[in-house]
């Protein structure tokens, strides 16, 4: 494949200049900065050093620009699959608020009864945390002893004073 020399039109230069400093997504700002540096004559290796990415990443940015222009550069191809439990989010929340669970294992079992989806403790713990539910630590309340032992009835002196 031929080496693509990045040349931006006047309109593209204006858009890249604007987006490399003010786009809300930091990854898009990084991509437009790389394209801007390449347009200004830097090598791919130098642009990678300045931006703080690898040369292969710069190559991917250039390929996205070559294939789709600035719109191709703005697209994100990050694969974030949605959890199957997400469809049951409100049902799970209502059930847990109505009758809280004591352990993660109990939460796993309740989710299985409600949805038919069996998940491990780590997945359930992460899902519940993402929903905003918190695990509360339960501790015993100290109770004073019922009997007073002779050894604890009188405080002992640590130092004796001469009489």
Tab-separated table of C-alpha atoms in Angstrom:
chain	number	residue	atom	x	y	z
A	1	UNK	CA	0.000	0.000	0.000
A	2	UNK	CA	1.312	3.456	-0.857
A	3	UNK	CA	2.538	5.815	1.812
A	4	UNK	CA	-0.097	8.462	2.508
A	5	UNK	CA	1.209	11.984	2.840
A	6	UNK	CA	-1.326	13.895	4.935
A	7	UNK	CA	-2.456	17.068	3.194
A	8	UNK	CA	-5.382	18.965	4.655
A	9	UNK	CA	-7.586	21.429	2.785
A	10	UNK	CA	-8.260	24.885	4.245
A	11	UNK	CA	-11.594	23.723	5.683
A	12	UNK	CA	-10.054	20.561	7.145
A	13	UNK	CA	-7.226	22.610	8.687
A	14	UNK	CA	-9.778	24.843	10.390
A	15	UNK	CA	-11.738	21.858	11.728
A	16	UNK	CA	-8.603	20.021	12.914
A	17	UNK	CA	-7.254	23.145	14.635
A	18	UNK	CA	-10.552	23.606	16.426
A	19	UNK	CA	-11.021	19.965	17.463
A	20	UNK	CA	-7.476	19.245	18.595
A	21	UNK	CA	-7.921	21.596	21.523
A	22	UNK	CA	-11.659	21.689	22.212
A	23	UNK	CA	-13.225	18.338	21.349
A	24	UNK	CA	-14.843	16.738	24.444
A	25	UNK	CA	-13.318	13.302	23.762
A	26	UNK	CA	-9.588	13.192	24.617
A	27	UNK	CA	-8.961	10.349	22.133
A	28	UNK	CA	-10.357	12.483	19.266
A	29	UNK	CA	-8.128	15.381	20.390
A	30	UNK	CA	-5.153	13.013	20.266
A	31	UNK	CA	-6.060	11.770	16.774
A	32	UNK	CA	-6.507	15.266	15.370
A	33	UNK	CA	-3.194	16.362	16.912
A	34	UNK	CA	-1.430	13.474	15.168
A	35	UNK	CA	-3.014	14.413	11.830
A	36	UNK	CA	-2.065	18.054	12.380
A	37	UNK	CA	1.567	17.161	13.100
A	38	UNK	CA	1.745	14.944	10.016
A	39	UNK	CA	0.201	17.708	7.903
A	40	UNK	CA	2.931	20.052	9.124
A	41	UNK	CA	5.652	17.731	7.861
A	42	UNK	CA	6.680	15.651	10.877
A	43	UNK	CA	7.439	11.977	10.458
A	44	UNK	CA	5.178	9.358	11.932
A	45	UNK	CA	7.862	8.429	14.469
A	46	UNK	CA	8.260	12.050	15.625
A	47	UNK	CA	4.483	12.551	15.847
A	48	UNK	CA	4.226	9.380	17.937
A	49	UNK	CA	6.903	10.649	20.351
A	50	UNK	CA	5.263	14.071	20.710
A	51	UNK	CA	1.764	12.708	21.326
A	52	UNK	CA	2.962	9.812	23.486
A	53	UNK	CA	1.632	6.890	21.462
A	54	UNK	CA	3.289	4.142	19.449
A	55	UNK	CA	4.072	4.383	15.767
A	56	UNK	CA	1.529	1.637	15.070
A	57	UNK	CA	-1.159	3.788	16.693
A	58	UNK	CA	-0.200	6.670	14.421
A	59	UNK	CA	-0.507	4.284	11.470
A	60	UNK	CA	-4.019	3.320	12.602
A	61	UNK	CA	-4.993	6.994	12.870
A	62	UNK	CA	-3.658	7.666	9.369
A	63	UNK	CA	-5.518	4.622	7.998
A	64	UNK	CA	-8.751	5.851	9.598
A	65	UNK	CA	-8.170	9.300	8.062
A	66	UNK	CA	-7.370	7.768	4.673
A	67	UNK	CA	-10.494	5.584	4.679
A	68	UNK	CA	-13.042	8.015	6.103
A	69	UNK	CA	-11.521	11.487	6.276
A	70	UNK	CA	-12.215	13.494	9.411
A	71	UNK	CA	-15.451	11.582	10.035
A	72	UNK	CA	-13.503	8.317	9.963
A	73	UNK	CA	-11.043	9.805	12.437
A	74	UNK	CA	-13.868	10.725	14.827
A	75	UNK	CA	-15.318	7.215	14.940
A	76	UNK	CA	-14.482	5.017	17.871
A	77	UNK	CA	-14.235	1.280	17.358
A	78	UNK	CA	-14.038	0.325	21.015
A	79	UNK	CA	-16.032	-2.832	21.637
A	80	UNK	CA	-17.884	-2.613	24.933
A	81	UNK	CA	-20.400	-5.414	25.159
A	82	UNK	CA	-23.492	-4.828	27.266
A	83	UNK	CA	-24.252	-7.180	30.114
A	84	UNK	CA	-27.259	-9.467	29.733
A	85	UNK	CA	-28.217	-8.448	33.267
A	86	UNK	CA	-28.592	-4.826	32.121
A	87	UNK	CA	-32.066	-5.632	30.765
A	88	UNK	CA	-33.107	-6.673	34.286
A	89	UNK	CA	-31.471	-3.746	36.084
A	90	UNK	CA	-34.689	-2.239	37.503
A	91	UNK	CA	-36.112	-5.606	38.542
A	92	UNK	CA	-32.900	-6.463	40.417
A	93	UNK	CA	-32.747	-3.022	42.048
A	94	UNK	CA	-36.358	-3.223	43.265
A	95	UNK	CA	-35.816	-6.710	44.650
A	96	UNK	CA	-32.630	-5.756	46.508
A	97	UNK	CA	-34.116	-2.551	47.915
A	98	UNK	CA	-37.218	-4.426	49.084
A	99	UNK	CA	-35.235	-7.238	50.708
A	100	UNK	CA	-31.459	-6.654	50.925
A	101	UNK	CA	-29.073	-9.571	50.628
A	102	UNK	CA	-26.382	-10.366	53.171
A	103	UNK	CA	-23.727	-11.937	50.950
A	104	UNK	CA	-22.604	-11.891	47.352
A	105	UNK	CA	-23.479	-15.587	47.086
A	106	UNK	CA	-27.022	-14.772	48.141
A	107	UNK	CA	-27.118	-11.984	45.545
A	108	UNK	CA	-25.963	-14.465	42.867
A	109	UNK	CA	-28.737	-16.861	43.800
A	110	UNK	CA	-31.404	-14.130	43.899
A	111	UNK	CA	-30.343	-12.830	40.470
A	112	UNK	CA	-30.564	-16.381	39.130
A	113	UNK	CA	-34.088	-16.761	40.553
A	114	UNK	CA	-35.215	-13.403	39.137
A	115	UNK	CA	-33.623	-13.570	35.690
A	116	UNK	CA	-32.492	-17.114	35.015
A	117	UNK	CA	-28.931	-15.838	34.456
A	118	UNK	CA	-26.251	-17.533	36.525
A	119	UNK	CA	-23.235	-15.312	37.142
A	120	UNK	CA	-20.201	-15.657	39.371
A	121	UNK	CA	-19.548	-13.600	42.483
A	122	UNK	CA	-17.048	-11.264	40.789
A	123	UNK	CA	-19.459	-10.396	37.976
A	124	UNK	CA	-22.361	-9.887	40.377
A	125	UNK	CA	-20.237	-7.725	42.693
A	126	UNK	CA	-19.170	-5.506	39.773
A	127	UNK	CA	-22.725	-5.295	38.414
A	128	UNK	CA	-24.144	-4.251	41.791
A	129	UNK	CA	-21.403	-1.682	42.284
A	130	UNK	CA	-22.082	-0.234	38.820
A	131	UNK	CA	-25.772	0.011	39.752
A	132	UNK	CA	-24.795	2.169	42.727
A	133	UNK	CA	-25.542	-0.341	45.460
A	134	UNK	CA	-23.094	-0.484	48.352
A	135	UNK	CA	-21.985	-3.262	50.601
A	136	UNK	CA	-22.476	-2.301	54.226
A	137	UNK	CA	-20.128	-3.761	56.784
A	138	UNK	CA	-21.943	-5.371	59.687
A	139	UNK	CA	-20.175	-5.492	63.008
A	140	UNK	CA	-21.147	-6.645	66.447
A	141	UNK	CA	-21.857	-4.072	69.108
A	142	UNK	CA	-19.635	-4.535	72.168
A	143	UNK	CA	-21.592	-5.366	75.305
A	144	UNK	CA	-20.198	-4.960	78.813
A	145	UNK	CA	-19.663	-8.184	80.720
A	146	UNK	CA	-22.612	-9.387	82.778
A	147	UNK	CA	-20.570	-10.354	85.832
A	148	UNK	CA	-18.061	-8.192	87.581
A	149	UNK	CA	-14.999	-10.235	88.298
A	150	UNK	CA	-12.941	-9.417	91.348
A	151	UNK	CA	-9.873	-8.846	89.211
A	152	UNK	CA	-11.629	-6.170	87.169
A	153	UNK	CA	-13.607	-4.475	89.922
A	154	UNK	CA	-10.836	-2.212	91.214
A	155	UNK	CA	-8.358	-0.412	89.011
A	156	UNK	CA	-4.776	-1.312	89.791
A	157	UNK	CA	-2.118	1.267	90.260
A	158	UNK	CA	0.801	1.201	87.936
A	159	UNK	CA	3.122	3.190	90.190
A	160	UNK	CA	3.221	3.185	93.930
A	161	UNK	CA	3.778	6.386	95.801
A	162	UNK	CA	5.850	6.285	99.001
A	163	UNK	CA	3.805	6.791	102.181
